[in-house]
Coordinates of C-alpha atoms in Angstrom, one line a residue:
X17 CA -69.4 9.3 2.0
X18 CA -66.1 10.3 3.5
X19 CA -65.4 7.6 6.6
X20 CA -62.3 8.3 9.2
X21 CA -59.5 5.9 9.9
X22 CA -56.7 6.3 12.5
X23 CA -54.1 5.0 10.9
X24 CA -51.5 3.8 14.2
X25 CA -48.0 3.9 12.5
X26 CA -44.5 4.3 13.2
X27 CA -43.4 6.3 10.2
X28 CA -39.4 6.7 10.6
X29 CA -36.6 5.5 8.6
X30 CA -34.6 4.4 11.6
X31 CA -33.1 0.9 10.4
X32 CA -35.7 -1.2 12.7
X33 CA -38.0 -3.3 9.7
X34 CA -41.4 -2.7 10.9
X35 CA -40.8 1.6 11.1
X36 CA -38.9 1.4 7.8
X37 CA -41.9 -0.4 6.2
X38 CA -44.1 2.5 7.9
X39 CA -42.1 5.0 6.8
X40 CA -41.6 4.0 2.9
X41 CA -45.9 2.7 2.7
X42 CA -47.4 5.5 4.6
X43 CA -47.3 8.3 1.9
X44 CA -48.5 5.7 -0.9
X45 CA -51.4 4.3 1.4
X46 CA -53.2 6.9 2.5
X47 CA -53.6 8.3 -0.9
X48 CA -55.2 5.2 -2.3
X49 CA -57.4 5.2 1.2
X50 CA -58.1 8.9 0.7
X51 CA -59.1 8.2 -3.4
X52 CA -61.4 5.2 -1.8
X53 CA -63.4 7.8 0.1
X54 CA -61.1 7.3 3.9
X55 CA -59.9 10.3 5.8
X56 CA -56.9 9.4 6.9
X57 CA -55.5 10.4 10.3
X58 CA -51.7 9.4 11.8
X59 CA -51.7 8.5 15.6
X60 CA -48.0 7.6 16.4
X61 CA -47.2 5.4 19.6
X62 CA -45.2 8.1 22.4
X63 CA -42.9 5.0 22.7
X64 CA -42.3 4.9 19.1
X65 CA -41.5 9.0 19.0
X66 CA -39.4 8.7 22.1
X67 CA -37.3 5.6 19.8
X68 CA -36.9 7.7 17.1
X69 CA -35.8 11.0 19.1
X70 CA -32.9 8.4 20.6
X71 CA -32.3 7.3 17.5
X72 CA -31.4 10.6 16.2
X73 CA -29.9 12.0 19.3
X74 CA -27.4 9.6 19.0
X75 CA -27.0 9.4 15.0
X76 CA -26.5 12.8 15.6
X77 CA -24.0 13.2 18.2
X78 CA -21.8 10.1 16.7
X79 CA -21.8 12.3 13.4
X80 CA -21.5 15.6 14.8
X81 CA -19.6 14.9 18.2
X82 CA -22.0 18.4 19.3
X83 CA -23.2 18.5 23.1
X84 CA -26.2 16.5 24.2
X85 CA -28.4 19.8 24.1
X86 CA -27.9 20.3 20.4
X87 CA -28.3 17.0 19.6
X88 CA -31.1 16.4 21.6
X89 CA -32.9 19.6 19.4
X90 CA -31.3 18.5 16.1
X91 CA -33.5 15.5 16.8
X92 CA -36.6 17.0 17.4
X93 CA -36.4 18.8 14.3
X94 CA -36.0 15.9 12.5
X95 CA -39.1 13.8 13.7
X96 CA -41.0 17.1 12.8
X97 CA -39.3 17.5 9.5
X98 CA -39.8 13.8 8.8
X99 CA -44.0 14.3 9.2
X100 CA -43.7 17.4 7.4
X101 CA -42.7 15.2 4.4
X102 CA -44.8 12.3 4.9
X103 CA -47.6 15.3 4.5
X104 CA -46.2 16.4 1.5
X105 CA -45.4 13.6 0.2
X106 CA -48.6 11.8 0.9
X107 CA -50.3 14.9 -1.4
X108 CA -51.6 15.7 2.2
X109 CA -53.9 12.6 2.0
X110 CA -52.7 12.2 5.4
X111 CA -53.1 14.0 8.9
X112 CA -51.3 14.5 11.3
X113 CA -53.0 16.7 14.7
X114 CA -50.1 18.9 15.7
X115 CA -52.0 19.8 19.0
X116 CA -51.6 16.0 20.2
X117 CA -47.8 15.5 18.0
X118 CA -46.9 18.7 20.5
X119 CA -47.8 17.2 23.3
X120 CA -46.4 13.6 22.9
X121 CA -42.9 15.6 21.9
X122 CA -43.0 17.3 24.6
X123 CA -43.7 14.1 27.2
X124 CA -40.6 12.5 25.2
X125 CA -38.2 15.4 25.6
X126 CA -38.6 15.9 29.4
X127 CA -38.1 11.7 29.8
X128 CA -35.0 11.5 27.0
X129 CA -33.5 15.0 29.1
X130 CA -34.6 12.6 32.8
X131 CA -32.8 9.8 31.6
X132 CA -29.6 11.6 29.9
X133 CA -29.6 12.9 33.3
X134 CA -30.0 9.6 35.4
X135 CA -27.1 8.4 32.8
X136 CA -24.5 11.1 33.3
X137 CA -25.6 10.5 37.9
X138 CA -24.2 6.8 36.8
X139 CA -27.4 5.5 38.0
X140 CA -26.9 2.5 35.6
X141 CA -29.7 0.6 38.1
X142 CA -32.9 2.3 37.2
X143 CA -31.5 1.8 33.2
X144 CA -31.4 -2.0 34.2
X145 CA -34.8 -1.8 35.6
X146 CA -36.6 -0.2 32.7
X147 CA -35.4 -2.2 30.1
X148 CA -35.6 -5.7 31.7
X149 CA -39.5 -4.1 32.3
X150 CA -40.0 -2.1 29.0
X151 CA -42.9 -4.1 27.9
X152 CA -45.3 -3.8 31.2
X153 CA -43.8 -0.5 31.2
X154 CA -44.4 0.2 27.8
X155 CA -48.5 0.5 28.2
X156 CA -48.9 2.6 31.6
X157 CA -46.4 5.1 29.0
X158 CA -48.5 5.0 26.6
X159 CA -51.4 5.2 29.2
X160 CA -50.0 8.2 30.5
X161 CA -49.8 10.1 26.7
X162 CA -53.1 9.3 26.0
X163 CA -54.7 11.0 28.8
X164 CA -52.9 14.5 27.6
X165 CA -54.3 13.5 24.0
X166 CA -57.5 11.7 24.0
X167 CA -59.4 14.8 23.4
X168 CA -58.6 15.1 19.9
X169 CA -59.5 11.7 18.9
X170 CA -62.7 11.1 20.5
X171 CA -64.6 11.8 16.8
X172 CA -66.2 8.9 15.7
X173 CA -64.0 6.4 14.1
X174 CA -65.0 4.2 11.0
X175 CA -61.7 2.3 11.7
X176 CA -58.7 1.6 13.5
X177 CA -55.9 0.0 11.4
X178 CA -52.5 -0.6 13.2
X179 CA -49.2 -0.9 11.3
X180 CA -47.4 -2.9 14.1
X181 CA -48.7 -5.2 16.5
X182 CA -45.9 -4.4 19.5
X183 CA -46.9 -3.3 22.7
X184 CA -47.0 0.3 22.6
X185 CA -49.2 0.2 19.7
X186 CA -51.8 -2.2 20.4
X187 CA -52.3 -0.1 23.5
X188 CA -52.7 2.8 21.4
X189 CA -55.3 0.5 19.1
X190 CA -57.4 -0.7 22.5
X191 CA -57.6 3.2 23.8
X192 CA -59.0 4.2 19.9
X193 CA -61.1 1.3 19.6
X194 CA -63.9 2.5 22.1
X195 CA -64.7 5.1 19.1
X196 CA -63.8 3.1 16.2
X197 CA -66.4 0.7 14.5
X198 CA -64.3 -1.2 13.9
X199 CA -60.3 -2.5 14.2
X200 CA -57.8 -4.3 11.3
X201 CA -54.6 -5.4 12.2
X202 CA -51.0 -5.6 10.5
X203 CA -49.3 -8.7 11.4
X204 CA -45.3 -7.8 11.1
X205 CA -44.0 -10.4 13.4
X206 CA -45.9 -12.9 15.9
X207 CA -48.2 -11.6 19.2
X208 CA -45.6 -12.6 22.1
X209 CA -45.8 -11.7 25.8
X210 CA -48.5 -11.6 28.4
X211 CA -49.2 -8.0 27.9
X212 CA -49.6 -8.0 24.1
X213 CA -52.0 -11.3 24.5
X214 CA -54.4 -9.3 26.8
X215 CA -54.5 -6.2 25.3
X216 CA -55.4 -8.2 22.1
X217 CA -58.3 -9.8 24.1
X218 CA -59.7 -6.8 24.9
X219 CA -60.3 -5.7 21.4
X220 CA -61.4 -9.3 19.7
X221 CA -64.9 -8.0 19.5
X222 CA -64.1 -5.0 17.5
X223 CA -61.5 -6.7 15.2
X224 CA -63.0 -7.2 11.5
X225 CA -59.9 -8.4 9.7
X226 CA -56.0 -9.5 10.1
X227 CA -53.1 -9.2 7.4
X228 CA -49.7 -10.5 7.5
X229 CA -46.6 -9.9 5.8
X230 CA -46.1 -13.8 5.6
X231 CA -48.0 -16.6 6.9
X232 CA -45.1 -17.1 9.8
X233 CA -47.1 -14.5 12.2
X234 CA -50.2 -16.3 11.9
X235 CA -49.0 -19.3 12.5
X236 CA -47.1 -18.3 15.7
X237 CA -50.5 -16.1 16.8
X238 CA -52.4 -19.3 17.4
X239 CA -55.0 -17.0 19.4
X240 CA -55.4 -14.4 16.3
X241 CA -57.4 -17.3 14.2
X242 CA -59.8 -17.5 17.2
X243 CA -60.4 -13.7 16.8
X244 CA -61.4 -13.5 13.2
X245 CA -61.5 -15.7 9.9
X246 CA -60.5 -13.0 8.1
X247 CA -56.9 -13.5 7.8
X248 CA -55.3 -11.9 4.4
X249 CA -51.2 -12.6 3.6
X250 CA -50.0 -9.3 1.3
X251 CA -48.3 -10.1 -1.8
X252 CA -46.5 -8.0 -2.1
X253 CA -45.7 -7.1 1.6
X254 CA -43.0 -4.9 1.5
X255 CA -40.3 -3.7 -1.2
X256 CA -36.7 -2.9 -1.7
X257 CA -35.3 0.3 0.0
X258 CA -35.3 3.0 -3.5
X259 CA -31.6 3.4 -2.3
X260 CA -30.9 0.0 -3.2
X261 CA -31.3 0.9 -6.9
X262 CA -28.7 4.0 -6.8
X263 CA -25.5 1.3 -6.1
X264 CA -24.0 0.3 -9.5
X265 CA -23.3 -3.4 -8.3
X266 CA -21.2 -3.5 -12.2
X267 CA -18.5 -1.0 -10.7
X268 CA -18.2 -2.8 -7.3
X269 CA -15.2 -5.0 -6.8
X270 CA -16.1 -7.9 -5.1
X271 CA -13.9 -8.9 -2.2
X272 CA -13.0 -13.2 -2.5
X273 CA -14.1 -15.1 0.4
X274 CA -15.8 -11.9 1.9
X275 CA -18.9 -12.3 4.5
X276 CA -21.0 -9.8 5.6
X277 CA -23.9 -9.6 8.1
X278 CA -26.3 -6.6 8.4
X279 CA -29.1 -5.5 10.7
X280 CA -29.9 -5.9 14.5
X281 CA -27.0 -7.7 16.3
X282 CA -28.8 -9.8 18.8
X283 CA -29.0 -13.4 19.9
X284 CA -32.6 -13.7 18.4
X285 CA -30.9 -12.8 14.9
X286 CA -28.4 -15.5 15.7
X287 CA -24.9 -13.2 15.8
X288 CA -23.2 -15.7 19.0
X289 CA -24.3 -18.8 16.2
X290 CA -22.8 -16.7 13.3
X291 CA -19.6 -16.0 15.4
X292 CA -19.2 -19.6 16.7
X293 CA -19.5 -20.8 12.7
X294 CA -16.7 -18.0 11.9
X295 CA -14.2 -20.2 13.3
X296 CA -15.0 -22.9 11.6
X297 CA -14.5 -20.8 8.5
X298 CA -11.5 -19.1 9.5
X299 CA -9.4 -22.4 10.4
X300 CA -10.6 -24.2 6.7
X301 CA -10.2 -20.5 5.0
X302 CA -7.6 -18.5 5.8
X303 CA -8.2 -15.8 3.6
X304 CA -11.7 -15.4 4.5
X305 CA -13.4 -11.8 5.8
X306 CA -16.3 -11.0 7.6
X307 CA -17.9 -7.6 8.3
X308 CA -20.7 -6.9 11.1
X309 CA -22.6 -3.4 10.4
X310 CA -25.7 -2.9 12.5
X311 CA -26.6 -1.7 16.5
X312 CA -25.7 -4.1 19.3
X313 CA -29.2 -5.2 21.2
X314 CA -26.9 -4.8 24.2
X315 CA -24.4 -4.6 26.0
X316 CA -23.7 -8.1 26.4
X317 CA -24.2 -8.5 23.1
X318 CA -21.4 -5.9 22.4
X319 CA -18.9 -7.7 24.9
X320 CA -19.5 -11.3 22.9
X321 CA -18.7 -8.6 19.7
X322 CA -15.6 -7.5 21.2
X323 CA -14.4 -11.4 22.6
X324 CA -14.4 -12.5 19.5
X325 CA -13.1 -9.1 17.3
X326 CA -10.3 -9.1 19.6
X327 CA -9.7 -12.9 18.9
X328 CA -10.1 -12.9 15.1
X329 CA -8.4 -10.1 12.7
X330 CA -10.3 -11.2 9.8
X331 CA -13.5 -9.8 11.5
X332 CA -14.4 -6.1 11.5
X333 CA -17.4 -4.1 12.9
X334 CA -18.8 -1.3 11.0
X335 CA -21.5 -0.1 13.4
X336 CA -24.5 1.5 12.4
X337 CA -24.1 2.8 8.7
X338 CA -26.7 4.7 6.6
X339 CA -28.5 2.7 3.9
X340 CA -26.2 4.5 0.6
X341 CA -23.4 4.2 2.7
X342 CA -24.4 0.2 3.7
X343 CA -25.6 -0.8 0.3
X344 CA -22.1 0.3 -1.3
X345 CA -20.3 -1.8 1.7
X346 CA -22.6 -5.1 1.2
X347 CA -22.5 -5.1 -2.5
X348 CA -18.3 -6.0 -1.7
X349 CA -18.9 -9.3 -0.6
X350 CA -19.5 -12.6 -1.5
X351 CA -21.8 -14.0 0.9
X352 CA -24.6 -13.1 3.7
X353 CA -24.7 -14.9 7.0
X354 CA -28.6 -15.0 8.1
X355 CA -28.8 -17.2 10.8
X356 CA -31.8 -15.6 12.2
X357 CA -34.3 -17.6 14.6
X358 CA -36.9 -15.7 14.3
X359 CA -38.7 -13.4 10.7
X360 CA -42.0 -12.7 9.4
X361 CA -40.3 -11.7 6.0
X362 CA -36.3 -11.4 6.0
X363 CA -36.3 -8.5 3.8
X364 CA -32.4 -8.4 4.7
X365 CA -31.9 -11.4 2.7
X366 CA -33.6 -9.8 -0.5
X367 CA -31.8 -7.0 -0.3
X368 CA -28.7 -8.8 -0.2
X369 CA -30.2 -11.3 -3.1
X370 CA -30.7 -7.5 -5.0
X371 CA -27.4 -6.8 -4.8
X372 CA -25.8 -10.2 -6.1
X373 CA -24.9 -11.8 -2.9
X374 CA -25.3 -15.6 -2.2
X375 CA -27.1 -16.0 1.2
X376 CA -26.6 -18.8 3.9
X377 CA -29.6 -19.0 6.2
X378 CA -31.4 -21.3 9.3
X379 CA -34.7 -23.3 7.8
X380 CA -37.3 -21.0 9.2
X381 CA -40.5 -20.7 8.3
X382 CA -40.3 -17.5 6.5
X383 CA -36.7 -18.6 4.9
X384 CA -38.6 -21.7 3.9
X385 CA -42.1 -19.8 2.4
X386 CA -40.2 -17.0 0.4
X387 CA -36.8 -18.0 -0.6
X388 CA -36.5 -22.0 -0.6
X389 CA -36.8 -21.5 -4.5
X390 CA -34.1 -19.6 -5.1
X391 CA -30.8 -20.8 -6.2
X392 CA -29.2 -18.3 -4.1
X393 CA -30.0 -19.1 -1.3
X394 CA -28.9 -21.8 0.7
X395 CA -30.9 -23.2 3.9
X396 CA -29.5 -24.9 6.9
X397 CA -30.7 -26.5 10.1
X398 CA -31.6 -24.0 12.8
X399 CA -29.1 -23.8 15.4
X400 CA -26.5 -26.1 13.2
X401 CA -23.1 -24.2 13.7
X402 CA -20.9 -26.9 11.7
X403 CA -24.0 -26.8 8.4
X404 CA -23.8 -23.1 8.9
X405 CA -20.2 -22.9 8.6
X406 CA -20.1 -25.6 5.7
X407 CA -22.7 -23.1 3.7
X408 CA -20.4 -20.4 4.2
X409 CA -17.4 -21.7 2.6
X410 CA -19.1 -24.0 0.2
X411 CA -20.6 -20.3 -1.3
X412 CA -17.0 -18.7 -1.1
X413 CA -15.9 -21.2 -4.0
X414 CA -19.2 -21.7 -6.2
X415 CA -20.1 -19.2 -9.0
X416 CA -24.0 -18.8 -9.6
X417 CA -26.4 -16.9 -11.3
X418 CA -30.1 -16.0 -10.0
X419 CA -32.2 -18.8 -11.5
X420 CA -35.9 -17.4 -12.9
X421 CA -37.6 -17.3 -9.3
X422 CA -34.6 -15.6 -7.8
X423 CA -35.1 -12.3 -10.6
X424 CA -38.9 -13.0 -10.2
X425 CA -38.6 -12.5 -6.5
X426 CA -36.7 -9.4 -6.6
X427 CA -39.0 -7.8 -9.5
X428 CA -42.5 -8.4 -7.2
X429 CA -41.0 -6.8 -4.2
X430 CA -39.7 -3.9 -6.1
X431 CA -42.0 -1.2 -5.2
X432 CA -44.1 0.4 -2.6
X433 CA -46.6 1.6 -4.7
X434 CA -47.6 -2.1 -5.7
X435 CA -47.4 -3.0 -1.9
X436 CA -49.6 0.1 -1.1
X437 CA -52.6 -1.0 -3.5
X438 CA -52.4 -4.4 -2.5
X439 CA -53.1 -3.6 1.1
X440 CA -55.3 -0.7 0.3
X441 CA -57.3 -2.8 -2.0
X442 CA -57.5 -5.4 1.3
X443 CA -58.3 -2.8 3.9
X444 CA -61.5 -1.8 1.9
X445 CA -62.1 -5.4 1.4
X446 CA -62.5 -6.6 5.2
X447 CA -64.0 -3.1 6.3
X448 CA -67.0 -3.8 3.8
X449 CA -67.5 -7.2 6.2
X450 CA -69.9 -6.9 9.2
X451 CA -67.9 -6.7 12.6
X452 CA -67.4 -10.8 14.1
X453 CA -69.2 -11.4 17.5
X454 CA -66.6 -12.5 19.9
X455 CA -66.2 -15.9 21.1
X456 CA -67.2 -16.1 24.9

C-alpha cells in the first residue's frame, strides 16, 4: 500500500551545510522511500526559495556584472532548473507540484524586486529592521505562502519528515501536520529561539521520531527528549562533496606555513578569535599565510575583515569561491583554522582532512564526538586565542600522516548513497511505531 510523505527540504547547492546536505541526499532518498512503498512529495520553505533566488542573483551578477533584471531571471531559471534535475535525477521518485513551486516563485520575485528597490531608495533602515527580526518575521512569511498554497496539500498525509529544523521550516512542518499522521524530524543543528521552541510545541503530539546528524543537537534540544524517545543519531550523516574527489591533491604544491579558513565568516564560526590568533602567528612566523574564502555574515563582520586585511599583508580574502574552484585553493595549504563555537557535524573539517590538511580546532562537542581520534586533528580550549595560535604554528612545522581512524573516517562518510539508506532504512523504522501521546 502506497503511503504519502511531504518531504520539507531545502534542496540547493548554495554553500550553507544544511541545503547542501538537502541537495546531494534528496535524489538518493526518495528513491529508497519510493522502493519502500512512500510517495514522495517536495514542499520547499518560500524563505528557503527566496535564499536561494539571492543567492544566485548575486553569484550571478558578481560573475556576469549583467543588470539586476537579468540576473534576477538568470536566477529563476536556475532554482527551476535545479528541481528539474533533482526530478531526473531522483528517477522521478520525487514530486514536486509546480502549481504551488509557481506560486511561491512568484511571492519571492515581487519581494527580492521590493527590496532591490528599497536598496537602490537607500532605505538601509527597513534592511536593519528585517534582519534584526528575520526569525519572528520568518513564520507570518511563510504564513502568508501557505495560504496561496494549502490547497494542494490538504491530501491525507501518512508523514511529514523535515530536513531542517530552522524557523521557516518547522512552520511549514506545523501547517502540514494537521493532515499528516504523523511528523519525523532531522536534527541539523540545535532548536534555538522562542519562535522555533513554540512552533515545536505545537506539534509534540504528532511527532513519532527525531534523528540527528550527531548527538550535539540533542543534547542542546533539552525539550526534544521530552517530545519523544525515539531519538536515532545517522551514521553516516552526511558525505564528502563528489567534487572533492575530482582535485589531484599529488599535483598540488603545497604552500609552507600556509593557513586557510573556509565557510561562513561570522563570529559564531569564531573568524574575530581566528584573526586575533593570526597575530600571534604572524609575530612568531614571519613567513606564514592565511587565506579567508567564504560570505561575510555581515557587515560588521566585513569591516573586522577589512581592519585587520589592511593591517596584515600575509592575509588574503578570497570571497565566495565555487566548490572545484575552492577545493583546488584549500588543497595549497598546510593547515585549517576551525575555531568554530558552535556544529552539529563540522563537515568543513573532513573535507579539509580529505584533502591532507592538518586541522586546528575549539573542544566542542561535535569536534570532540567525531574527530578527537584522529591524528590530524588537533583540539584546543574554546575561546583560547594564545592555544589556538600555538596549534597553528606547532602544525606549520610537524609532518604527519592520517593514522587508521583518520582514513576510516574519510572512507564512512564517503557517499550519499550510504547516508541515504541509513536514514531511509530509519525513517521506515520510527513510522512503523504508534504515534507518542503528549506530555500535558
Amino acid at each position: 500500500m502506497t503511503r504519502k510523505m511531504i518531504l520539507v527540504s531545502m534542496p540547493f547547492n548554495i554553500g550553507v551545510g544544511g541545503f547542501k546536505r538537502s541537495y546531494f541526499v534528496l535524489p538518493h532518498i526518495s528513491r529508497e522511500l519510493y522502493n519502500e512503498g512512500f510517495e514522495v512529495e517536495l514542499y520547499i520553505p518560500a524563505n528557503a526559495i527566496r535564499t536561494a533566488l539571492k543567492f544566485f542573483v548575486q553569484e550571478t551578477c558578481r560573475e556576469t556584472a549583467t543588470d539586476y533584471k537579468d540576473c534576477h531571471e538568470k536566477a529563476l531559471n536556475r532554482v527551476i532548473e535545479t528541481l528539474q534535475a533533482l526530478e531526473k535525477e531522483s528517477h522521478y521518485a520525487i514530486h514536486i507540484n509546480e502549481k504551488a513551486l509557481s506560486i511561491l516563485l512568484l511571492l519571492n520575485a515581487k519581494l527580492i524586486t521590493s527590496e532591490q528597490s528599497n536598496s537602490k531608495r537607500g532605505n538601509s533602515i527597513g534592511r536593519y529592521i528585517i534582519e534584526r527580526n528575520r526569525e519572528f518575521l520568518m513564520p507570518i512569511f511563510e504564513r502568508i505562502a501557505w495560504e496561496q498554497v494549502r490547497q494542494y496539500y490538504t491530501n491525507k498525509i501518512s508523514i511529514i519528515y523535515s530536513h531542517h529544523e530552522t524557523v521557516d521550516a518547522l512552520a511549514v512542518t506545523g501547517f502540514l501536520s494537521k493532515y499528516a499522521n504523523g511528523v519525523v524530524l532531522l536534527m541539523q543543528l540545535n532548536i534555538k529561539g522562542l519562535i522555533a521552541k513554540s512552533i515545536l510545541s505545537n506539534i509534540r503530539s504528532k511527532v513519532l521520531g527525531v534523528l540527528a546528524v550527531s548527538p550535539q543537537p540533542i543534547i542542546e534540544s533539552p525539550l526534544i527528549t521530552g517530545m519523544t524517545r525515539d531519538i536515532r543519531i545517522l551514521i553516516p550523516a552526511l558525505a564528502l562533496d563528489p567534487a572533492l574527489y575530482a582535485i589531484d591533491k599529488s599535483e598540488s604544491q603545497v604552500e609552507q606555513y600556509s593557513a586557510v579558513y573556509f565557510g561562513r565568516l561570522s563570529r559564531e564560526k569564531g573568524l574575530t578569535d581566528l584573526l586575533r590568533a593570526w597575530g600571534i602567528v604572524s609575530q612568531r612566523e614571519p613567513k606564514a599565510r592565511l587565506t579567508l574564502i567564504g560570505m561575510p555574515e555581515s557587515r560588521d563582520i566585513l569591516t573586522i575583515m577589512y581592519r585587520y586585511l589592511t593591517r596584515f599583508i600575509n592575509i588574503r580574502y578570497l570571497g565566495y569561491l565555487p566548490l572545484n574552484k575552492l577545493y583546488q585553493e584549500v588543497v595549497k595549504h598546510h593547515v585549517l583554522i576551525y575555531p568554530s563555537y558552535r556544529d552539529s557535524f563540522s563537515m568543513t573539517v573532513l573535507e579539509g582532512l580529505a584533502l591532507g590538511l592538518k586541522v586546528v580546532a575549539y573542544d566542542i562537542p561535535a569536534i570532540r564526538y567525531i574527530y578527537s581520534c584522529s591524528n590530524m586533528v588537533h583540539i584546543v580550549r574554546k575561546g583560547n586565542i594564545s592555544s589556538l595560535a600555538e596549534g597553528v604554528l606547532q602544525w606549520f612545522y610537524v609532518d604527519v600522516e592520517p593514522n587508521t581512524y583518520t582514513k576510516a573516517l574519510i572512507s564512512l562518510y564517503s557517499s550519499w548513497e550510504k547516508v541515504a539508506k541509513t536514514e531511509a532504512q530509519t525513517i521506515l523504522s520510527i513510522s512503523q511505531q504508534p504515534i507518542a501521546k503528549s506530555k500535558e
